[in-house]
Coordinates of C-alpha atoms and ligand atoms in Angstrom, one line a residue:
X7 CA 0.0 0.0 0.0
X8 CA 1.0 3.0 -1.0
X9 CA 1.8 5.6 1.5
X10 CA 0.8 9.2 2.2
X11 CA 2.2 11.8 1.1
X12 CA 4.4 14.6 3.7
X13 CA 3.7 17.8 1.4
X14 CA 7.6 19.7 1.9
X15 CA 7.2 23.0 2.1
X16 CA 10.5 25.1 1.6
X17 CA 10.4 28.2 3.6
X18 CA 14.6 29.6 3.1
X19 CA 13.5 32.6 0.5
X20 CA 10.8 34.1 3.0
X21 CA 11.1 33.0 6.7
X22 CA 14.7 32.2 6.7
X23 CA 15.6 35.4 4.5
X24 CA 14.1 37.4 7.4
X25 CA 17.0 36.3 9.8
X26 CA 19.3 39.3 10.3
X27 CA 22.0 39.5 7.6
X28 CA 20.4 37.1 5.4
X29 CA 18.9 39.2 2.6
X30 CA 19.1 37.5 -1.1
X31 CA 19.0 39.2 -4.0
X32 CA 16.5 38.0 -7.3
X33 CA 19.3 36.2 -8.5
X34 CA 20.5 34.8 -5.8
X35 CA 16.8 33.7 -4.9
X36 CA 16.4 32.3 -8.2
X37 CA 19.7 30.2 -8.3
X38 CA 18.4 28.7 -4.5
X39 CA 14.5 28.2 -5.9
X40 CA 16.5 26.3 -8.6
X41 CA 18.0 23.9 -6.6
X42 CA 14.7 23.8 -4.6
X43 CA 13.2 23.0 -7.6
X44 CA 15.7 19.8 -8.4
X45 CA 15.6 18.2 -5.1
X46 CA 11.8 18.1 -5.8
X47 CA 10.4 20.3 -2.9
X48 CA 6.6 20.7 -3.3
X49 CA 6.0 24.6 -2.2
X50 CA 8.7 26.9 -2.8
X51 CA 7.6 29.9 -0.5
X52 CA 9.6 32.7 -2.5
X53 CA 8.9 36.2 -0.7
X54 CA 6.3 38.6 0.8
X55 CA 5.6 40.4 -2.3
X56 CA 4.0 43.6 -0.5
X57 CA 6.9 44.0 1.5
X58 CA 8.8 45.8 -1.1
X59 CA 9.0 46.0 -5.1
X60 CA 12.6 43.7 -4.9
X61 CA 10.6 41.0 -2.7
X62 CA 7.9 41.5 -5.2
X63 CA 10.3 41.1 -7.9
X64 CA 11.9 37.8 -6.9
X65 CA 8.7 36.2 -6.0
X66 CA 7.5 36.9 -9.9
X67 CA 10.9 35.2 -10.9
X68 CA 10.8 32.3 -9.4
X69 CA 7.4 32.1 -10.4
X70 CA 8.5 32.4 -13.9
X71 CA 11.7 29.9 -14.2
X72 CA 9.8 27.0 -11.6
X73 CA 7.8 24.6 -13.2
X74 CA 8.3 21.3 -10.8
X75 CA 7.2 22.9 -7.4
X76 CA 4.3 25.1 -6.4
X77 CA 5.4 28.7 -5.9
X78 CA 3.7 30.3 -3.0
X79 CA 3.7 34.6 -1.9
X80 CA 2.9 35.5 1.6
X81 CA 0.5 37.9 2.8
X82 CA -1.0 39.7 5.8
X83 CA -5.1 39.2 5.4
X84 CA -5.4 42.6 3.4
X85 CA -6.8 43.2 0.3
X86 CA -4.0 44.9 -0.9
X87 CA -1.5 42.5 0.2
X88 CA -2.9 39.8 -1.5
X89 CA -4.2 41.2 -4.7
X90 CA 0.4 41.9 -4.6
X91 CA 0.9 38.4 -3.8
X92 CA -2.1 37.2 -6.7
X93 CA 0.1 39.5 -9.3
X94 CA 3.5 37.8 -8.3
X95 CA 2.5 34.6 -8.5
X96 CA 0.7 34.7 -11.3
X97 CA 3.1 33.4 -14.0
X98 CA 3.3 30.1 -12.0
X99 CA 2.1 26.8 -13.6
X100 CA 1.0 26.3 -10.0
X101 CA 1.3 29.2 -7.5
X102 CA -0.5 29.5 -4.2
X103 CA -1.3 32.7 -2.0
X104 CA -0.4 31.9 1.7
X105 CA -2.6 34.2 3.7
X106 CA -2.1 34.8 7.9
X107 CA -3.3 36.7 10.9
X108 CA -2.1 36.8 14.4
X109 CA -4.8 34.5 16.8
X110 CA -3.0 34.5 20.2
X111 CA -4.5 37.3 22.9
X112 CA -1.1 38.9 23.6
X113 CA -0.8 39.6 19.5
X114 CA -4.5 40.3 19.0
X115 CA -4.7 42.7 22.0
X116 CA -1.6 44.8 21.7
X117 CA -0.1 43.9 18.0
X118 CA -3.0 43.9 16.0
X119 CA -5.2 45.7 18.5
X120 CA -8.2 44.0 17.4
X121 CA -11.3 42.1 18.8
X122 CA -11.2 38.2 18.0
X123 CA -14.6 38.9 16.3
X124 CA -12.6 41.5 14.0
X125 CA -9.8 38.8 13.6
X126 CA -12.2 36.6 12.2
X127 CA -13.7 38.5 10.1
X128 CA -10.5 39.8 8.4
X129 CA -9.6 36.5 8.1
X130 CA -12.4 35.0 6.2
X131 CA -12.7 38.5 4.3
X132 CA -8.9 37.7 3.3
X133 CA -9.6 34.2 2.1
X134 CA -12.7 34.8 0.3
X135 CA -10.6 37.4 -1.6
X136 CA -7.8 34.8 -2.1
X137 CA -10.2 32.2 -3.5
X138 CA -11.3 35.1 -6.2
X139 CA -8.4 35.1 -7.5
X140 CA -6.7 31.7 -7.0
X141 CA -7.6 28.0 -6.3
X142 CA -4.7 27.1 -3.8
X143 CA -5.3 29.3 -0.6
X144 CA -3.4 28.5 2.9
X145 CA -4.2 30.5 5.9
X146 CA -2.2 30.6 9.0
X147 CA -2.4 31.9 12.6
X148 CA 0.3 33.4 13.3
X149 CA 1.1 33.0 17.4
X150 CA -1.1 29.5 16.5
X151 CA 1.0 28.0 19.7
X152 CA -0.3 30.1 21.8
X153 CA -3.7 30.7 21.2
X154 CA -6.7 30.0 22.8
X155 CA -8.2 26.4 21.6
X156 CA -11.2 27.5 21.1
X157 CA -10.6 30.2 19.5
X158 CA -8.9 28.5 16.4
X159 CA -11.8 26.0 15.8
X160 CA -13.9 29.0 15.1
X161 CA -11.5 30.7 13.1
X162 CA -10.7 28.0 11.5
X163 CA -14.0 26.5 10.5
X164 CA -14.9 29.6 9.2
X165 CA -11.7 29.9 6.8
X166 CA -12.0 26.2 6.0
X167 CA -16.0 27.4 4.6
X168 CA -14.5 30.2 2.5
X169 CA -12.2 28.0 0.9
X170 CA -9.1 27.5 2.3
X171 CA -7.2 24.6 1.1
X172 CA -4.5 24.3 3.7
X173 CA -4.3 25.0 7.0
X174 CA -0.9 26.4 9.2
X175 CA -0.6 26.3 13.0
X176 CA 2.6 28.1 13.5
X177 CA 4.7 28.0 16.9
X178 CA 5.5 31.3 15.7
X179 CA 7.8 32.0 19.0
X180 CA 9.1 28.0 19.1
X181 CA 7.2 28.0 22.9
X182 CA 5.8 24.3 22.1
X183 CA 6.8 21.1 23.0
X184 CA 6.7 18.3 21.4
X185 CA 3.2 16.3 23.2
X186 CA 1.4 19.3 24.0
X187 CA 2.0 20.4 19.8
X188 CA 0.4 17.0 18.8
X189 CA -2.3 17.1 21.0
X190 CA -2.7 20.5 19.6
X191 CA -3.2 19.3 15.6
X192 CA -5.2 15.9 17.3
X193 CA -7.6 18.6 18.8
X194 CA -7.8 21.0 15.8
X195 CA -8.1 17.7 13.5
X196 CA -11.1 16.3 15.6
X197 CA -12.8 19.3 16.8
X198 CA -13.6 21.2 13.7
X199 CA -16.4 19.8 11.6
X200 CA -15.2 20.4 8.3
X201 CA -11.4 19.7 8.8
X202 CA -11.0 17.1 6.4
X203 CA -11.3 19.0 3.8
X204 CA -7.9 20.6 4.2
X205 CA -4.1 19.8 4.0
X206 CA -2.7 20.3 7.7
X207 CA 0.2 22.1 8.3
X208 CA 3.0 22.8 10.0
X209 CA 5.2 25.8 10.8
X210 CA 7.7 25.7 14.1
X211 CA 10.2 28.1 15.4
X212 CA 13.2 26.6 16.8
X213 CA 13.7 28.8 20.2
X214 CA 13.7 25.8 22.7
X215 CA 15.7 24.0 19.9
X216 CA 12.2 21.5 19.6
X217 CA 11.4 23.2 15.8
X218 CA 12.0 19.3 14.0
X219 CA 10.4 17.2 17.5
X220 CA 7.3 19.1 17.2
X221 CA 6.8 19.3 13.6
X222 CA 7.8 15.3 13.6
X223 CA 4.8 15.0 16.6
X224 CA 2.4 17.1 14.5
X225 CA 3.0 15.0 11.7
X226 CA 2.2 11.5 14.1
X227 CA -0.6 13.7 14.9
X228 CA -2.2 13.7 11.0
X229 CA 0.3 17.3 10.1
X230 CA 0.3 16.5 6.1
X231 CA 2.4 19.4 5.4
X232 CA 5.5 20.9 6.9
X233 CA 7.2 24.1 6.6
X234 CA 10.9 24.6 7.3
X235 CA 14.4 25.5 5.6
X236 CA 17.5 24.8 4.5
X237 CA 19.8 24.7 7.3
X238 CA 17.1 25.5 9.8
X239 CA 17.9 29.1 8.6
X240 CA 15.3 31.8 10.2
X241 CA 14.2 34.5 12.1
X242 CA 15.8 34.2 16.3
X243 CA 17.0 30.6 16.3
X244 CA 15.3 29.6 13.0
X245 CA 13.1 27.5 11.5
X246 CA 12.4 23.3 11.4
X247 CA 15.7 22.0 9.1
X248 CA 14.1 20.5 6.3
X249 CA 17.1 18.0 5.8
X250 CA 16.3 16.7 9.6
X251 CA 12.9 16.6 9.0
X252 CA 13.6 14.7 5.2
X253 CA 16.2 12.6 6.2
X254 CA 13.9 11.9 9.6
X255 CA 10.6 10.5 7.4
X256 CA 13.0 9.0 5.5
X257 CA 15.0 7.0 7.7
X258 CA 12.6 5.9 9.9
X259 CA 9.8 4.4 7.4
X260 CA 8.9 1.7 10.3
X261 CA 6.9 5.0 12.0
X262 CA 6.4 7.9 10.2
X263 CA 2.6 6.6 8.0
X264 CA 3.7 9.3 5.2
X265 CA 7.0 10.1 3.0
X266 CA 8.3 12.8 0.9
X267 CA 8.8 13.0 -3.0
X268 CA 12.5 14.8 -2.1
X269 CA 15.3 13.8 -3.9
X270 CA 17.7 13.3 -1.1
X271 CA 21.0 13.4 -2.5
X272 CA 20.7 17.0 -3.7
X273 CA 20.4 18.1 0.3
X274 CA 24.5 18.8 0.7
X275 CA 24.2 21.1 -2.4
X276 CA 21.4 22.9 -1.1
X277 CA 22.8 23.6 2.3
X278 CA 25.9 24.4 0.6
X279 CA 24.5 27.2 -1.8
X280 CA 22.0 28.5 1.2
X281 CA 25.1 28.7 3.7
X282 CA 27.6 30.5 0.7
X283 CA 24.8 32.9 -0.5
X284 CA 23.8 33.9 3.3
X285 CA 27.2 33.6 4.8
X286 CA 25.3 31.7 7.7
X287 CA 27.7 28.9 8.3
X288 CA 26.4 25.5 9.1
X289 CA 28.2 24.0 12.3
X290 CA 30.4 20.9 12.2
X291 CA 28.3 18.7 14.3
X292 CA 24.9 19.8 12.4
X293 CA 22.7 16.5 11.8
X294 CA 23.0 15.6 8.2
X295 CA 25.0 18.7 6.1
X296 CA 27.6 19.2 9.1
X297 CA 31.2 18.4 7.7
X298 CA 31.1 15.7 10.7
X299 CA 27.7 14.5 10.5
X300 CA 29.2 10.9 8.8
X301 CA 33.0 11.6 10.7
X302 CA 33.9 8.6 12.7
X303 CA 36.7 9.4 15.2
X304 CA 36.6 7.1 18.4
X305 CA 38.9 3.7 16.9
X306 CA 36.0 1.5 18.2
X307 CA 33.6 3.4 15.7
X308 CA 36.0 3.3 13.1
X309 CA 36.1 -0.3 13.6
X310 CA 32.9 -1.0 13.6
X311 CA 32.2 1.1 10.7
X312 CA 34.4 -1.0 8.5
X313 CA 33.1 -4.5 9.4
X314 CA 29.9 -2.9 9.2
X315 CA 28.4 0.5 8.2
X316 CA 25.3 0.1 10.2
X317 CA 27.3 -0.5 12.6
X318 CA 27.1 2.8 13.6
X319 CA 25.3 4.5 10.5
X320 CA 21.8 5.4 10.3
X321 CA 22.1 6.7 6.8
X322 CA 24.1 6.6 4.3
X323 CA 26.6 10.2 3.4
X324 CA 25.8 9.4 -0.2
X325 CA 21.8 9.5 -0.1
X326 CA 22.3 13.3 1.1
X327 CA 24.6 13.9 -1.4
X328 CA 27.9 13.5 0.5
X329 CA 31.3 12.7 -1.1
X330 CA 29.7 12.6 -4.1
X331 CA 32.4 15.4 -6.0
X332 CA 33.0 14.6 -9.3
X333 CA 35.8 15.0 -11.0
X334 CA 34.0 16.8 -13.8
X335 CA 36.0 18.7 -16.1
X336 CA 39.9 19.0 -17.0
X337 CA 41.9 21.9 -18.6
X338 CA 41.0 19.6 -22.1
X339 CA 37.4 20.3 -22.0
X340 CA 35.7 22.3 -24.5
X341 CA 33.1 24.6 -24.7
X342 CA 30.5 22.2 -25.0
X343 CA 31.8 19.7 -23.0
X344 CA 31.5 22.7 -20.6
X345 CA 27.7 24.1 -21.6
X346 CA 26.5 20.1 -21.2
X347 CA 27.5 19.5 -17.7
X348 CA 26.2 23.0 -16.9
X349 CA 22.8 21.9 -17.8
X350 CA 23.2 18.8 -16.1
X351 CA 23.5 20.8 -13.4
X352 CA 20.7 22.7 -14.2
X353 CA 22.3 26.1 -14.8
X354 CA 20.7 27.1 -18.2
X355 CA 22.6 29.9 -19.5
X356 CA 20.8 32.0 -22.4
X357 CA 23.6 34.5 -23.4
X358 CA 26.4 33.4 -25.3
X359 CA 28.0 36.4 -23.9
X360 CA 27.7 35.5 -20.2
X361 CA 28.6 31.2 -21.7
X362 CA 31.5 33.0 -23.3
X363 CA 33.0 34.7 -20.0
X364 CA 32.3 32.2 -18.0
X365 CA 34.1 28.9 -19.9
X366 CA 37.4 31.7 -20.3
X367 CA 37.5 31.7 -16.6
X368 CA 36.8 27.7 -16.2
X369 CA 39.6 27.7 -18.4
X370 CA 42.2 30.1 -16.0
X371 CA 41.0 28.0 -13.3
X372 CA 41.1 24.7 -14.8
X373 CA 45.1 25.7 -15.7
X374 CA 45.5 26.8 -11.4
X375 CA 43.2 24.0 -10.1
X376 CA 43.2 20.5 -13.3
X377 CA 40.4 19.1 -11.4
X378 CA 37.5 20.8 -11.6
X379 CA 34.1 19.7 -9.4
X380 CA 30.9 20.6 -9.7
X381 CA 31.0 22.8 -6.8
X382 CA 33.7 24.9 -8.3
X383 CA 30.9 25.1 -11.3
X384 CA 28.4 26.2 -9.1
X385 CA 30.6 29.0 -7.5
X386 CA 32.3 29.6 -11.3
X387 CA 28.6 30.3 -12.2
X388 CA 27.5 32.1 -9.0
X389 CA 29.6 35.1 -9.7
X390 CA 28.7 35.1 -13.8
X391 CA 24.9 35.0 -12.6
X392 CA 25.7 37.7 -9.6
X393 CA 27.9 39.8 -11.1
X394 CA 25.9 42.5 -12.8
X395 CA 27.2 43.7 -16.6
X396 CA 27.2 47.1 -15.8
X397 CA 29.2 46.3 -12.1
X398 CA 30.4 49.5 -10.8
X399 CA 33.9 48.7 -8.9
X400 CA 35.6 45.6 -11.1
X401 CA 39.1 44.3 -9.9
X402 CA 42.1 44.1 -12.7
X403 CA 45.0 43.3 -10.6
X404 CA 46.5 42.4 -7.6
X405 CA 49.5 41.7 -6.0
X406 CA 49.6 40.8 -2.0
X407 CA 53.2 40.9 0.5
X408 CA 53.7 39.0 3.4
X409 CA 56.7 38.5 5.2
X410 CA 57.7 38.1 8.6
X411 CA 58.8 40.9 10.7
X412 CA 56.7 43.0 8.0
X413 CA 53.2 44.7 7.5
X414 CA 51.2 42.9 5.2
X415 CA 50.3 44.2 2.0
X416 CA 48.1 44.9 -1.2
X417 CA 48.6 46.7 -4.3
X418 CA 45.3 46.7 -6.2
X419 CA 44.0 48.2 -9.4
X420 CA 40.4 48.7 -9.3
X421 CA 38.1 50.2 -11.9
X422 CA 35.5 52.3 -10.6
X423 CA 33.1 54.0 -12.6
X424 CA 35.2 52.9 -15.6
X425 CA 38.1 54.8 -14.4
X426 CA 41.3 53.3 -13.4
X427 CA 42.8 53.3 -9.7
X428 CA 45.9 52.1 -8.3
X429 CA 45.2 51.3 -4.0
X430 CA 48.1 50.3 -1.8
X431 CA 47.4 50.0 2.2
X432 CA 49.1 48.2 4.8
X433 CA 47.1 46.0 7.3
X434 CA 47.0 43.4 9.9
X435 CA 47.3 40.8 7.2
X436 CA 46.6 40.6 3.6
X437 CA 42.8 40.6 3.8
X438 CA 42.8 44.0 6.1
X439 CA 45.4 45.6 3.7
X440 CA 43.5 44.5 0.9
X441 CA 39.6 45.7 2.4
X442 CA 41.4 49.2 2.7
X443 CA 43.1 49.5 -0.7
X444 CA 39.6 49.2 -2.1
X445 CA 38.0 51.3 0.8
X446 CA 40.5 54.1 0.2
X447 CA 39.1 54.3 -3.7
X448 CA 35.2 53.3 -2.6
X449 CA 35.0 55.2 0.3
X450 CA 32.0 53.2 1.2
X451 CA 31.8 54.6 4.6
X452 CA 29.9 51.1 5.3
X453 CA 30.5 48.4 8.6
X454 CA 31.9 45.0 8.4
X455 CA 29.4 42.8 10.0
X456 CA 31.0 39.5 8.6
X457 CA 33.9 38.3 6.7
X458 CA 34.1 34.1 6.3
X459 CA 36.1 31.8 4.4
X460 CA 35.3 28.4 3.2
X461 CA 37.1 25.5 1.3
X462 CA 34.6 24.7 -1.4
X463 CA 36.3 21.5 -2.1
X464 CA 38.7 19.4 -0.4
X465 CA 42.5 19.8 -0.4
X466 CA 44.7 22.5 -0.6
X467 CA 44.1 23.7 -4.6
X468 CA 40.7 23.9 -3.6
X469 CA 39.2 27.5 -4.3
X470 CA 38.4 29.3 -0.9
X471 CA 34.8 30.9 -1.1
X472 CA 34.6 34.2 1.0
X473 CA 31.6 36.2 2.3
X474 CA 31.6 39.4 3.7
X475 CA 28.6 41.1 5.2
X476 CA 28.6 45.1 4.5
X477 CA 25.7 47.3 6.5
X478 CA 25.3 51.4 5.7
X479 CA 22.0 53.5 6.5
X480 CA 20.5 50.1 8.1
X481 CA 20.9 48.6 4.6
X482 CA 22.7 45.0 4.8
X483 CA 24.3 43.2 2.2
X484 CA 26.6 39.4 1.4
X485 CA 29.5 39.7 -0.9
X486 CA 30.6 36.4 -2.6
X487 CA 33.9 35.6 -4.6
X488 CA 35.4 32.6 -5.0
X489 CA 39.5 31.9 -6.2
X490 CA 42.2 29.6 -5.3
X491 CA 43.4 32.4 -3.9
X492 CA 41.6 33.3 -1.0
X493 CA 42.9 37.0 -0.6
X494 CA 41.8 37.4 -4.2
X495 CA 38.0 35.6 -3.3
X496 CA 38.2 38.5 -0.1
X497 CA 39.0 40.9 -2.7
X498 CA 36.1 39.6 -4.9
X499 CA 33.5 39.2 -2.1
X500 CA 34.7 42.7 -0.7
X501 CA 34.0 44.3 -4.4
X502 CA 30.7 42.0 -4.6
X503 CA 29.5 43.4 -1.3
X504 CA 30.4 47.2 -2.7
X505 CA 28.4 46.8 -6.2
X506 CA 25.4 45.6 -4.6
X507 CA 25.0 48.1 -2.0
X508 CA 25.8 50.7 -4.6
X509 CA 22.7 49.2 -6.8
X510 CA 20.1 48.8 -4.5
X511 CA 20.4 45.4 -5.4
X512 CA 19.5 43.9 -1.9
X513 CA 16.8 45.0 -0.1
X514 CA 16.0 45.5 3.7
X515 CA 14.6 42.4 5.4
X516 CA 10.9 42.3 5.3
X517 CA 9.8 42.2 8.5
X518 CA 6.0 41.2 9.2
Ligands
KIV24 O1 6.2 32.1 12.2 C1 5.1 32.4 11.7 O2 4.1 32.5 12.3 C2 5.2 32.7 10.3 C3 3.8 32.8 9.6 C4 3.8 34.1 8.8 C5 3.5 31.6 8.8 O3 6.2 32.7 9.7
ZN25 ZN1 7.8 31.7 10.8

């Protein structure tokens, strides 16, 4: 007998962009909804589209390039809201407006300062308007974990009559625990009258560090949908991890009564492009995408482990896309060779122009690096598909000092504006000489919230990918570069960081 189905709900573009720092631009939206989109996740929630015109932007471009997962727009239960969410969604070959009001006392009385009567009443208003427009409606209340029982039956009933077709109950402040959060959805699930004619869901915060237990109890509980994100990424301590909840349903088949359509071994890639693009690393002991989560140090476990992996493995590293670096591409590899195992990749490229710049530098890397993995394509790519044409600070050259007894440092020559500028500074070490050679020509005036390096491959050719975090005038933005050279990636993330707050590129976090 075929089993039920756990509807994955991908939450990284809305709820875990609101974290602090974690902004995405379109294109860095898109290249995530992407990957989304290729380890099969069902709802792809892309942005709050009346939160600003670049949220509202994104959301209509992931509705236009993905075809494989539903693409849903969040709302508050306004008119206005939603008819901004209908019009981003809208090119979608399936699209869904995700509609929510606050239902707990505290944020009814002094947030929303309205009556539960009024609450209601907005909230059907909103649906019935949703419905107009759109067949696949889900209405949450907010503060859900927290709110009166009582209370929700009637709101919900009355939602569920105009039309909704899923139903949230968010822990929006993570204040559940596990039981009390089943008995919850048990409660909802028997209590209301007509609540089998919806899809229940499931939304936790992770601020008693209980966001996966509950949403796994809610889904013993008859929970057919769960929202989370990659990395557990999210406002305060985040959201439910989708690869814990995944690889959870997955593993243990013997209890869970539902499973996922998620393609398992694209998980590492995913948590790898959300962590670069964010610059929110994932720790080392992190179930499932930490670089230890399938490290066996202790000699007994190493023993084991080689008479017999299940010895002490539950899963396998390759089903979540571990050690699974190919040697892709050589210095020998042609052009087409090159296009191919982009689109196997699913990187589509359209302009021969951008196809054009980006195999001349696979080729300048492929003559530093000879072995060239697909993560070096991904990062290869990410700064073709970043980089704007018309970037306003470009870097031409570079030449770094180090010795000992001696101050560090970098001679750079930057374009800015199309004009050419030659930067020396001193520094600490070569990265701080380098940030103020291009800080004596920007004059950027901004803060360095975060500057972090990772390997993106193993062993020491491997390129170094670099993120810094720039903040001016409450604006925040994440610079990316990538190069074997990792003073040459700060550079390139530094520069990164410069262009997009000069464009407006990145926008402030939309906060509900
Ligand atoms: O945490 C929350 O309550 C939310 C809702 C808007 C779904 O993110
Ligand atoms: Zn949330």
């Amino acid at each position: 007998m075929s089993k039920e189905q756990l509807i994955i709900f991908d939450t990284t573009l809305r709820d875990g962009e609101q974290s602090p720092g974690a902004s995405m631009t379109k294109e860095e939206k898109l290249r995530i909804a992407r990957q989304l989109e290729r380890m099969r996740v069902d709802v792809i929630e892309a942005g709050f589209p009346a939160a600003s015109n670049g949220d509202f932007d994104a959301v209509r471009a992931v509705a236009e390039a993905i075809k494989d997962s539903t693409v849903a727009g969040l709302c508050r239960a306004f008119d206005k809201d939603i008819a901004r969410a209908l019009e981003a969604v809208k090119p979608a070959k399936s699209g869904r407006i995700h509609t929510f009001i606050a239902t707990s006392p505290i944020h009814m009385e002094k947030k929303l300062r309205m009556a539960p009567d009024e609450v209601i009443v907005a909230a059907t208003k909103a649906v019935r308007f949703a419905r107009n427009g759109i067949a696949d409606v889900e209405f949450s209340c907010e503060d859900a974990g927290r709110s009166d029982i009582d209370f929700l039956c009637r709101i919900i009933e009355a939602v569920i009559k105009e039309g909704a077709t899923t139903i949230n109950i968010p822990d929006t402040v993570g204040y559940n625990v596990p039981g009390q959060y089943a008995e919850r959805i048990l409660q909802l699930r028997q209590r209301i009258p007509n609540s089998d004619k919806v899809i229940w869901s499931v939304h936790c915060h992770n601020d008693l560090g209980l966001a996966v237990a509950n949403s796994l109890a809610a889904v013993m509980a008859g929970a057919r949908q769960v929202e989370c994100t990659i990395n557990g990424l999210g406002e305060r301590a985040g959201n439910a991890a989708l690869e814990e909840i995944v690889m959870a349903v997955h593993t243990r088949q013997d209890v869970f009564p539902c499973s996922t359509r998620i393609d398992t071994t694209q998980i590492v890639a995913a948590s790898k492009m959300v962590s670069g693009i964010t610059g929110f690393p994932v720790q080392p002991n992190k179930a499932i995408v930490g670089a230890n989560a399938f490290a066996h140090e202790s000699g007994i476990h190493q023993d084991g482990v080689l008479k017999h992996r299940e010895t002490y493995e539950i899963m396998r590293a390759e089903d979540v896309g571990w050690n699974t670096n190919k040697l892709v591409l050589g210095k020998h590899s042609g052009r087409t060779a090159f296009k191919a195992r982009l689109k196997e990749l699913g990187i589509e490229v359209d302009s021969e122009q951008v196809l054009n710049s980006a195999f001349a530098r696979f080729k300048e890397l492929a003559d530093k690096k000879h072995e060239i993995f697909d993560e070096d394509l991904h990062a290869l790519m990410s700064d073709e598909v970043v980089t704007p044409d018309d970037e306003y600070y470009k870097l031409l050259s570079s030449m770094f000092h180090s010795e000992t007894g001696e101050s560090p440092q970098a001679k750079l020559t930057l374009s800015a504006g199309g004009a050419e500028h030659l930067s020396e500074s001193t520094g600490s070490g070569p990265v701080d000489a380098t940030f103020k050679a291009i800080e004596s020509v920007a004059t950027s005036g901004s803060q360095l919230l975060l500057y972090s390096v990772n390997a993106i491959t193993t062993g020491t050719d491997a390129q170094g990918e670099v993120t810094v975090r720039l903040a001016r005038d409450g604006r925040i933005v994440n610079g990316q570069g990538a190069d074997t050279d990792i003073v040459v990636a700060s550079a390139k993330a530094y520069i990164n960081a410069l262009n997009k707050l000069r464009s407006g590129a990145e926008k402030l976090n939309p906060q509900l």
